[in-house]
């Protein structure tokens, strides 16, 4: 069972500062897989184990005090940072909202802010520009969406504590999800810089998402479901999109992702990002559609076989989903305080609450085929809403569900539909309508806004100085640029403005071209062949989109210098990240030619970086040259198969290249 008790019998434990401490007034725990468990496990525990919930929150705060941050994915007093978001904020606020308040709430808010206002994992761009580009931080779309929900939790706690300024800032941040939504494709979509990534395939599992694809993340707005529905064009359009999710082909493209299992269409119950999606029909007044899906999931994906779970247990999350739906509840937005009312899976269920009271559940069916809610009675009184406040459960009592064979009117009327909305409004940032940040000669710049009745403003900057607001001018039509520059822009709607964003455009030298003779991995193209001669050098994070990958194959390319030129230095910029199956080439060779057909060798440079060096490392592999030529051929020898000492033994190694340097 997780979280685990993590202290000795005398209360001693090792803190996140790696020193020995002794607990006072709580029990210390470990193993917080919060990206998973905030969704169902912790909302379940607020019902059946309030006391442990307090211990967990106090453990969070202790870890913040000792280690400088709330847990993300903590193990044995060590933060692994192996997942995303700051979902301790969700667990803390959900507990607070449900009256589990015997912890220092102001200290909790301060701890939340310490993380959310840091510059960790894309937060600096997210805070400043309202979105995260994948060339700044990988898995950018997933992080944006998870951060926005966590920011809502922070905003609501701040509001409850009377911190109005903090509330205003974070309720705006909670709407940053809108900057990930592409109005044309109707999907959450990644960006490189301020440009939508292209080509776009919502089924593709790639580095824009954490263990999933756009289908599985395009509904990840639990804090503002009303606003999300409006983005899709209203309830009818949103329902069509949901229906398409569950009915489309289950085949995914892109990276192989073992976590994406239990597919119904592109819904993946075997992994957490999908876990709330089946319940969204409740917000459309169509609870019967949710009831069908939940029944299908429980019947097919939870069995008593040895492999009875369709995906990883993930520290209790997978089972907690089943337990909650079995007792007829689901908390789609932890912190909201309400549970959706589902069809219980047993005729009688009793929850023995820690306050000594009981929550008794009874199901009465019109026939053995009955599976739709027709009426609900609580303590002998008619209950007409399709959701239930936590306090009603914690007070104890008896709830009776009356089921019928066909969908009924229950939960379909407007007053009965659950709510999830943000009252404040955010002006979405503009986007650049182009497919590349690189150009030769001149480039037409088109800026778009999806905000009706709004104006765009922009300024062109050729240095590294951020412009002042008065320097911007109104955007009226597309314009041309002829040199490397940054274009800053923002959207103004009435008295409100979006955040200021920018895009750097690079002019590629026209004095050479490249022809690549090897097959590039379609997951890592860096935008095409010109990426290797554009002068843009990548970072050690291979996921940002600046690198090309060649899997299990050598690399060969020919550069045309357009005319014979003196060449004094030749090298390729390559990367090694052993944990990700990326190795340096064994060697690189350079050849020259006057006609592009007949080549002679200039030289060879062998790699000297150890193949067991797990630290992400980049180098320019090559050296001096002394040749006058028009054509240069480059050959890089792939490392080959993944060695036996590596966890991926037998697989094919990646060769990552992002620039060929010819001086």
XYZ file of C-alpha atoms in Angstrom:
663
model
C 0.000 0.000 0.000
C 1.209 3.496 -0.820
C 2.004 5.954 0.613
C 4.204 3.928 2.973
C 4.892 4.503 6.647
C 8.386 6.019 6.757
C 9.583 6.312 10.333
C 10.854 4.104 13.133
C 8.789 3.114 16.185
C 10.223 6.074 18.098
C 9.206 8.541 15.361
C 12.660 8.973 13.829
C 12.904 9.313 10.059
C 15.262 10.611 7.407
C 14.051 13.910 5.965
C 14.470 15.317 2.496
C 17.558 17.115 3.812
C 18.960 13.579 4.337
C 19.256 14.193 8.086
C 17.570 12.298 10.914
C 14.544 13.950 12.538
C 11.732 12.960 14.863
C 8.059 13.521 14.125
C 5.904 15.602 16.423
C 2.138 15.393 16.167
C 1.919 13.363 12.963
C 3.146 10.174 11.288
C 5.676 10.482 8.476
C 5.079 8.799 5.111
C 6.883 8.216 1.818
C 6.194 7.271 -1.820
C 3.995 10.041 -3.157
C 3.205 9.284 -6.790
C 1.135 12.433 -7.003
C 0.781 12.729 -10.788
C -1.148 9.492 -10.511
C -2.829 9.558 -7.121
C -4.242 13.092 -6.916
C -6.915 12.018 -9.393
C -8.740 9.278 -7.439
C -6.722 7.796 -4.572
C -6.555 10.960 -2.493
C -10.214 11.943 -3.117
C -11.137 8.427 -1.971
C -8.979 8.742 1.135
C -10.632 12.022 2.140
C -13.799 9.946 2.584
C -12.459 6.818 4.264
C -9.222 8.004 5.887
C -9.202 11.655 6.906
C -6.578 11.045 9.616
C -4.000 9.678 7.189
C -4.785 12.540 4.817
C -3.673 14.945 7.555
C -0.470 12.937 8.043
C 0.238 13.065 4.329
C -0.285 16.817 4.114
C 1.949 17.359 7.145
C 4.556 15.120 5.524
C 4.351 17.305 2.398
C 4.977 20.420 4.460
C 7.852 18.793 6.296
C 9.439 17.811 2.993
C 9.087 21.391 1.807
C 10.685 22.683 5.004
C 13.565 20.200 4.934
C 14.135 19.880 1.200
C 12.926 23.200 -0.184
C 9.994 21.905 -2.223
C 6.715 20.064 -1.956
C 6.852 16.495 -3.270
C 6.320 15.779 -6.948
C 7.256 12.078 -6.942
C 9.062 11.420 -3.671
C 10.670 8.106 -2.710
C 12.284 7.366 0.659
C 12.944 10.992 1.467
C 14.337 11.724 -2.002
C 12.614 13.745 -4.705
C 12.883 11.885 -8.013
C 11.183 14.554 -10.193
C 10.237 11.698 -12.508
C 6.764 13.076 -13.264
C 5.242 16.491 -13.877
C 3.082 19.094 -12.166
C 2.982 20.156 -8.520
C 0.010 18.038 -7.543
C 0.708 18.214 -3.840
C -1.224 21.488 -4.288
C -4.239 19.453 -5.375
C -4.076 17.054 -2.433
C -3.628 19.899 0.044
C -6.449 22.064 -1.269
C -8.813 19.132 -1.748
C -8.307 18.217 1.909
C -8.777 21.826 3.013
C -11.952 22.211 0.944
C -13.369 19.095 2.585
C -12.799 20.378 6.105
C -9.583 18.484 6.755
C -7.864 21.578 8.070
C -5.745 20.599 11.067
C -2.531 21.679 9.362
C -0.988 25.104 8.770
C -2.855 26.280 5.673
C -0.813 29.482 5.279
C 2.409 27.502 5.426
C 0.891 25.216 2.804
C 0.079 28.168 0.546
C 3.607 29.518 0.946
C 5.015 26.097 0.041
C 2.813 25.919 -3.049
C 3.980 29.356 -4.143
C 7.615 28.444 -3.590
C 7.304 25.809 -6.308
C 4.797 27.502 -8.628
C 6.783 30.754 -8.727
C 10.111 29.044 -9.324
C 11.804 28.658 -12.691
C 11.662 24.863 -12.621
C 10.671 22.736 -15.627
C 9.286 25.391 -17.945
C 7.652 27.570 -15.297
C 9.630 30.693 -16.199
C 8.183 30.796 -19.732
C 4.780 29.585 -18.529
C 4.603 32.462 -16.039
C 5.915 35.124 -18.402
C 4.301 34.181 -21.717
C 1.347 32.033 -20.665
C 2.486 28.888 -22.445
C 5.469 26.567 -22.773
C 7.168 25.873 -26.084
C 8.730 22.480 -26.588
C 12.075 23.930 -27.607
C 12.146 25.536 -24.155
C 10.854 22.564 -22.135
C 9.888 19.108 -23.385
C 6.472 17.541 -22.687
C 5.299 21.125 -22.851
C 1.590 20.593 -23.523
C 1.159 18.163 -20.647
C 3.036 20.448 -18.276
C 0.955 23.483 -19.266
C -2.301 21.647 -18.640
C -1.214 20.108 -15.340
C 0.219 23.432 -14.127
C -3.022 25.245 -14.964
C -5.049 22.863 -12.803
C -2.544 23.113 -9.940
C -2.643 26.904 -10.246
C -6.407 26.768 -9.798
C -5.867 24.862 -6.539
C -3.436 27.553 -5.387
C -5.843 30.315 -6.415
C -8.728 28.777 -4.507
C -6.707 28.261 -1.325
C -5.482 31.859 -1.582
C -9.072 33.036 -1.983
C -10.201 31.054 1.062
C -7.352 32.583 3.082
C -8.165 36.132 1.948
C -5.061 36.517 -0.235
C -6.766 38.407 -3.064
C -3.639 39.375 -5.026
C -2.408 35.793 -5.096
C -5.876 34.632 -6.092
C -5.988 37.078 -9.014
C -2.592 36.028 -10.340
C -3.228 32.328 -10.096
C -6.808 32.282 -11.343
C -5.393 33.913 -14.486
C -2.660 31.272 -14.687
C -5.328 28.580 -14.255
C -6.639 29.618 -17.683
C -3.320 29.209 -19.483
C -4.706 25.948 -20.862
C -6.443 28.132 -23.467
C -3.051 28.972 -24.971
C -2.501 25.271 -25.757
C -5.762 24.937 -27.682
C -5.586 25.188 -31.464
C -8.878 26.609 -32.703
C -8.380 25.160 -36.197
C -7.740 21.517 -35.294
C -9.765 21.614 -32.031
C -6.956 19.894 -30.135
C -4.442 20.772 -27.482
C -1.355 21.194 -29.626
C 2.327 21.766 -29.041
C 4.375 24.730 -30.142
C 7.974 25.256 -31.142
C 8.558 28.816 -30.095
C 5.236 30.560 -30.706
C 4.497 28.460 -33.807
C 2.179 25.442 -33.824
C 4.183 22.261 -34.342
C 3.626 20.759 -37.768
C 2.835 18.196 -39.111
C 0.240 17.563 -36.407
C -1.247 14.143 -35.681
C -3.428 13.888 -32.543
C -2.678 10.157 -32.313
C 1.081 10.694 -32.222
C 2.849 9.937 -28.943
C 5.772 12.331 -28.936
C 7.823 14.663 -26.751
C 5.053 17.247 -26.464
C 3.139 14.984 -24.083
C 3.815 12.930 -20.963
C 2.941 9.292 -21.605
C 0.204 10.108 -24.066
C -0.926 12.023 -27.121
C -3.127 14.975 -27.967
C -6.307 12.911 -27.918
C -5.629 11.883 -24.334
C -4.700 15.387 -23.150
C -7.176 17.530 -25.075
C -9.793 17.188 -22.319
C -7.475 17.898 -19.375
C -9.164 20.969 -17.920
C -10.941 19.745 -14.762
C -10.868 23.221 -13.204
C -12.822 24.930 -15.999
C -14.914 22.406 -17.888
C -17.367 25.108 -18.928
C -14.533 27.148 -20.460
C -13.163 24.064 -22.201
C -16.577 23.290 -23.709
C -16.741 26.857 -25.036
C -13.345 26.431 -26.718
C -14.739 23.475 -28.641
C -17.677 25.571 -29.819
C -20.342 24.615 -27.289
C -21.964 21.488 -25.901
C -22.938 19.934 -29.222
C -19.441 20.234 -30.695
C -17.871 19.068 -27.452
C -20.091 15.989 -27.353
C -19.131 15.168 -30.934
C -15.454 15.406 -29.976
C -15.954 13.121 -26.976
C -17.842 10.623 -29.120
C -15.016 10.686 -31.644
C -12.452 10.038 -28.905
C -14.217 6.843 -27.838
C -15.033 5.622 -31.356
C -11.961 6.454 -33.438
C -9.286 3.927 -34.382
C -7.241 2.809 -31.358
C -3.937 2.736 -33.210
C -1.420 5.306 -31.981
C 1.500 6.672 -33.963
C 4.931 7.962 -33.000
C 6.827 6.613 -30.031
C 6.079 3.203 -28.526
C 4.588 3.932 -25.078
C 3.978 0.887 -22.895
C 1.832 2.927 -20.486
C -0.849 3.604 -23.112
C -3.095 0.568 -22.660
C -6.764 -0.202 -22.141
C -7.840 1.646 -25.255
C -11.420 2.498 -26.171
C -10.846 4.494 -29.313
C -8.051 6.819 -28.193
C -9.200 6.796 -24.551
C -6.476 4.938 -22.610
C -7.667 3.689 -19.238
C -4.305 2.072 -18.549
C -2.769 5.494 -17.930
C -3.862 8.382 -15.754
C -4.413 11.308 -18.171
C -7.585 9.625 -19.447
C -9.091 8.767 -16.075
C -11.544 11.659 -15.874
C -12.683 11.788 -19.482
C -15.572 9.310 -19.368
C -17.285 11.499 -16.753
C -17.393 14.618 -18.930
C -20.765 13.640 -20.395
C -22.304 14.621 -17.046
C -21.446 18.240 -17.849
C -23.445 17.928 -21.068
C -26.531 16.579 -19.330
C -25.842 13.097 -20.749
C -25.072 11.000 -17.637
C -26.310 7.831 -19.348
C -23.323 7.948 -21.723
C -20.940 8.096 -18.769
C -22.819 5.271 -17.054
C -22.390 3.059 -20.140
C -18.668 3.760 -20.369
C -17.951 3.331 -16.660
C -19.760 0.003 -16.701
C -17.749 -1.088 -19.748
C -14.463 -0.051 -18.133
C -15.201 -1.777 -14.838
C -16.341 -4.980 -16.544
C -13.488 -5.246 -19.050
C -10.484 -3.602 -17.416
C -10.779 -4.855 -13.828
C -10.792 -8.637 -13.442
C -9.749 -11.196 -10.833
C -7.019 -12.600 -13.069
C -3.317 -12.269 -12.147
C -3.105 -9.452 -14.696
C -6.451 -8.027 -13.642
C -5.480 -4.373 -14.036
C -5.278 -2.939 -17.549
C -2.287 -0.764 -16.620
C 0.160 -0.066 -13.811
C -1.363 0.129 -10.337
C 0.578 3.381 -9.923
C 0.587 3.442 -6.136
C -3.152 2.898 -5.794
C -4.576 5.173 -8.477
C -5.771 2.440 -10.829
C -7.588 0.580 -8.067
C -8.937 3.767 -6.479
C -10.697 4.604 -9.758
C -12.431 1.243 -9.546
C -13.300 1.607 -5.855
C -14.775 5.088 -6.274
C -16.883 4.147 -9.272
C -17.948 0.926 -7.567
C -19.441 2.911 -4.680
C -21.051 5.271 -7.186
C -18.789 8.317 -6.892
C -16.060 10.169 -8.777
C -14.337 13.463 -7.991
C -13.544 14.834 -11.435
C -11.924 18.012 -10.054
C -10.279 17.501 -6.652
C -10.715 20.764 -4.764
C -14.201 21.344 -6.162
C -15.733 19.547 -3.171
C -18.250 17.556 -5.209
C -18.483 13.976 -6.433
C -20.405 12.888 -9.498
C -23.098 10.328 -8.648
C -22.626 7.108 -10.601
C -24.307 3.703 -10.581
C -22.964 1.654 -7.630
C -21.770 -1.821 -8.600
C -23.303 -3.631 -5.595
C -26.830 -3.714 -4.221
C -25.716 -2.634 -0.757
C -22.549 -0.863 0.387
C -21.739 0.670 3.763
C -18.906 3.126 4.404
C -17.882 3.279 8.055
C -16.643 6.838 8.432
C -13.951 7.889 10.896
C -16.378 10.202 12.683
C -18.406 7.158 13.738
C -21.164 7.707 11.189
C -22.127 5.499 8.265
C -22.819 6.259 4.627
C -25.170 3.521 3.485
C -25.715 2.895 -0.212
C -28.569 0.821 -1.593
C -29.482 0.038 -5.187
C -32.993 -0.889 -6.294
C -33.400 -2.164 -9.840
C -36.527 -2.312 -11.956
C -35.099 -5.487 -13.525
C -31.857 -7.412 -13.767
C -30.992 -5.321 -16.844
C -31.359 -1.975 -15.101
C -28.207 0.159 -15.368
C -29.404 3.791 -15.580
C -30.252 6.088 -12.680
C -33.910 7.112 -12.633
C -34.202 8.598 -9.158
C -32.097 9.126 -6.035
C -33.327 9.402 -2.453
C -31.153 10.624 0.432
C -32.499 10.049 3.930
C -35.961 9.464 2.390
C -35.883 12.802 0.549
C -35.828 13.186 -3.233
C -32.376 14.297 -4.454
C -32.376 15.836 -7.930
C -28.746 16.834 -8.593
C -26.294 14.591 -10.465
C -23.491 15.439 -8.047
C -23.049 15.209 -4.303
C -21.131 17.494 -1.971
C -18.490 15.853 0.187
C -20.047 17.212 3.387
C -23.271 15.341 2.663
C -21.339 12.058 2.620
C -19.309 12.892 5.722
C -22.475 13.692 7.674
C -23.589 10.101 7.169
C -26.968 8.862 6.058
C -28.576 6.586 3.525
C -28.712 7.019 -0.231
C -30.940 4.871 -2.439
C -30.476 4.643 -6.207
C -33.444 3.566 -8.319
C -32.301 2.079 -11.612
C -34.190 1.487 -14.855
C -33.458 -0.317 -18.112
C -33.404 2.737 -20.404
C -31.847 6.216 -20.053
C -34.058 8.502 -17.984
C -34.385 12.247 -17.471
C -32.247 12.080 -14.324
C -29.261 14.438 -14.498
C -30.294 15.973 -17.822
C -31.880 19.215 -16.643
C -29.705 22.313 -16.409
C -30.087 22.747 -12.645
C -28.900 19.173 -12.051
C -25.711 19.390 -14.129
C -22.432 19.671 -12.165
C -20.378 22.824 -12.449
C -16.713 23.519 -13.078
C -15.933 27.009 -14.265
C -13.666 30.013 -13.831
C -15.434 33.370 -13.798
C -12.387 35.482 -14.671
C -11.402 35.735 -18.327
C -8.023 35.399 -19.996
C -7.065 37.013 -23.292
C -5.318 34.276 -25.247
C -1.857 34.906 -26.666
C -1.481 35.284 -30.452
C 0.228 32.685 -32.643
C 2.459 33.023 -35.673
C 0.846 31.464 -38.725
C 3.877 29.807 -40.285
C 5.445 26.373 -40.310
C 9.056 27.378 -39.707
C 11.215 29.840 -37.834
C 13.867 29.669 -40.567
C 14.005 31.358 -43.954
C 16.180 32.314 -46.878
C 15.947 35.676 -48.569
C 12.801 37.117 -46.996
C 9.885 35.784 -44.976
C 6.245 36.829 -44.725
C 5.130 37.099 -41.089
C 1.457 36.541 -40.317
C 0.172 36.860 -36.747
C -3.197 35.450 -35.715
C -5.560 35.889 -32.794
C -8.541 33.691 -31.964
C -10.035 36.383 -29.745
C -13.044 38.090 -31.382
C -13.129 41.894 -31.399
C -9.460 42.165 -30.505
C -6.389 43.947 -31.841
C -2.835 42.732 -32.264
C 0.311 44.761 -31.628
C 3.889 43.907 -32.571
C 7.464 45.121 -32.763
C 10.533 43.790 -34.589
C 13.764 43.577 -32.593
C 17.212 42.815 -34.028
C 19.098 42.901 -30.732
C 18.645 41.121 -27.410
C 16.911 44.023 -25.663
C 13.291 43.389 -24.743
C 11.098 46.174 -26.167
C 9.074 48.670 -24.149
C 5.302 48.724 -24.531
C 5.285 52.092 -26.311
C 7.446 50.635 -29.091
C 4.685 48.301 -30.275
C 2.490 49.256 -33.220
C -0.853 47.875 -34.320
C -0.730 44.856 -36.603
C -2.854 45.460 -39.694
C -1.567 42.970 -42.254
C 1.280 40.462 -42.782
C 4.735 41.940 -43.238
C 8.142 40.815 -44.494
C 11.408 40.362 -42.625
C 14.785 40.085 -44.332
C 17.195 39.354 -41.483
C 17.435 37.319 -38.298
C 15.234 39.004 -35.706
C 12.713 38.592 -32.906
C 9.079 39.558 -33.370
C 7.252 40.452 -30.152
C 3.461 40.582 -30.078
C 0.413 40.671 -27.830
C -3.366 40.769 -28.142
C -5.578 43.499 -26.702
C -9.302 43.001 -26.124
C -11.142 45.907 -24.578
C -9.197 46.934 -21.497
C -7.475 43.567 -21.145
C -4.327 42.303 -22.813
C -2.720 38.943 -23.319
C 0.761 38.194 -22.137
C 3.612 39.351 -24.353
C 5.166 36.620 -26.464
C 7.931 36.518 -29.024
C 9.333 34.386 -31.799
C 12.870 34.432 -33.114
C 13.232 33.970 -36.864
C 16.552 32.838 -38.320
C 17.847 33.743 -41.742
C 19.725 30.760 -43.118
C 22.828 31.516 -45.182
C 22.239 30.958 -48.879
C 25.846 30.015 -49.573
C 25.285 26.277 -49.068
C 22.665 23.541 -49.258
C 22.476 19.994 -47.941
C 21.236 16.640 -49.187
C 20.775 13.925 -46.559
C 21.193 10.368 -47.850
C 20.063 8.583 -44.666
C 16.563 8.069 -43.298
C 15.796 10.403 -40.415
C 13.633 9.223 -37.526
C 10.264 10.964 -38.141
C 10.022 11.679 -34.397
C 13.147 13.850 -34.547
C 13.497 15.769 -37.805
C 14.273 19.234 -36.344
C 12.155 20.670 -39.139
C 14.022 19.184 -42.089
C 17.493 18.967 -43.672
C 18.286 22.673 -43.248
C 18.393 22.090 -39.483
C 21.921 20.754 -39.966
C 23.253 23.927 -41.617
C 21.154 26.661 -39.991
C 23.695 27.703 -37.354
C 21.303 26.845 -34.499
C 23.032 24.622 -31.947
C 20.928 22.428 -29.661
C 21.056 21.891 -25.906
C 21.657 18.580 -24.134
C 17.886 18.083 -23.820
C 17.219 16.019 -26.936
C 13.436 16.462 -26.647
C 13.322 20.148 -27.545
C 13.063 19.692 -31.313
C 16.496 20.929 -32.397
C 18.040 17.491 -32.982
C 17.778 14.950 -35.782
C 17.877 11.247 -34.945
C 19.110 8.312 -36.998
C 18.077 5.005 -35.413
C 20.142 1.904 -36.088
C 21.592 3.453 -39.227
C 24.674 5.413 -40.207
C 24.468 9.036 -41.293
C 25.539 10.317 -44.703
C 25.004 13.789 -46.148
C 26.453 15.973 -48.884
C 26.856 19.731 -48.531
C 27.040 21.885 -51.652
C 29.021 25.100 -51.055
C 27.764 26.452 -54.427
C 31.332 27.175 -55.580
C 34.837 25.966 -54.722
C 35.867 27.423 -51.354
C 38.730 27.048 -48.923
C 37.677 24.836 -45.983
C 39.783 25.001 -42.813
C 37.621 23.154 -40.289
C 34.983 20.416 -40.407
C 32.925 18.920 -37.589
C 29.486 17.677 -36.633
C 27.685 18.568 -33.418
C 26.531 15.327 -31.782
C 24.908 14.230 -28.542
C 25.141 11.355 -26.090
C 22.415 10.514 -23.558
C 22.928 6.861 -22.684
C 19.773 6.591 -20.588
C 17.755 7.515 -23.697
C 19.662 5.093 -25.990
C 21.598 7.947 -27.624
C 25.311 7.346 -28.234
C 28.069 9.253 -29.935
C 28.980 7.981 -33.389
C 31.969 5.651 -33.346
C 33.727 7.970 -35.769
C 33.060 10.597 -38.411
C 34.668 10.870 -41.855
C 34.824 13.844 -44.215
C 35.251 13.720 -47.992
C 35.670 16.384 -50.688
C 34.602 16.542 -54.330
C 34.603 19.029 -57.165
C 31.707 17.401 -59.046
C 29.542 15.927 -56.251
C 30.112 12.405 -57.598
C 33.727 11.453 -57.049
C 34.898 11.995 -53.466
C 38.212 11.579 -51.720
C 38.727 11.384 -47.978
C 39.845 14.488 -46.088
C 40.108 12.882 -42.678
C 38.551 10.856 -39.887
C 37.913 11.703 -36.231
C 37.206 8.951 -33.691
C 34.908 9.484 -30.735
C 36.675 9.613 -27.357
C 33.628 9.926 -25.080
C 33.047 6.772 -23.022
C 29.977 4.841 -24.094
C 29.197 4.349 -20.381
C 29.091 8.067 -19.639
C 25.466 8.546 -18.587
C 25.770 12.328 -18.234
C 24.133 14.013 -21.250
C 27.104 15.222 -23.301
C 27.512 17.094 -26.565
C 30.606 17.697 -28.663
C 31.848 18.936 -32.006
C 33.391 15.828 -33.513
C 35.864 16.697 -36.253
C 38.942 18.817 -36.679
C 41.103 20.952 -38.903
C 41.023 20.694 -42.669
C 42.945 22.261 -45.517
C 41.144 21.777 -48.786
C 39.545 23.846 -51.520
C 36.352 22.168 -52.687
C 32.696 22.660 -53.584
C 31.162 19.481 -52.153
C 31.664 17.989 -48.681
C 30.415 14.514 -47.796
C 29.994 13.605 -44.137
C 29.722 10.049 -42.846
C 29.036 9.251 -39.172
C 29.147 5.645 -37.951
C 26.195 4.718 -35.731
C 27.070 3.113 -32.389
C 25.075 0.029 -33.394
C 23.046 -2.171 -31.086
C 22.416 -1.242 -27.475
C 25.027 -3.177 -25.425
C 24.242 -6.051 -23.052
C 25.075 -4.015 -19.928
C 22.310 -1.509 -20.758
C 18.624 -2.018 -19.758
C 17.685 -1.642 -23.435
C 20.091 -4.341 -24.607
C 19.523 -5.537 -28.140
C 17.728 -2.385 -29.233
C 18.968 0.040 -31.849
C 21.051 3.032 -30.804
C 20.129 6.578 -31.775
C 22.629 8.871 -33.488
C 21.681 12.491 -32.731
C 23.044 15.335 -34.886
C 21.982 18.963 -34.981
C 24.659 20.859 -36.927
C 27.423 20.350 -39.462
C 30.080 23.019 -39.109
C 32.043 24.041 -42.208
C 34.544 26.877 -41.781
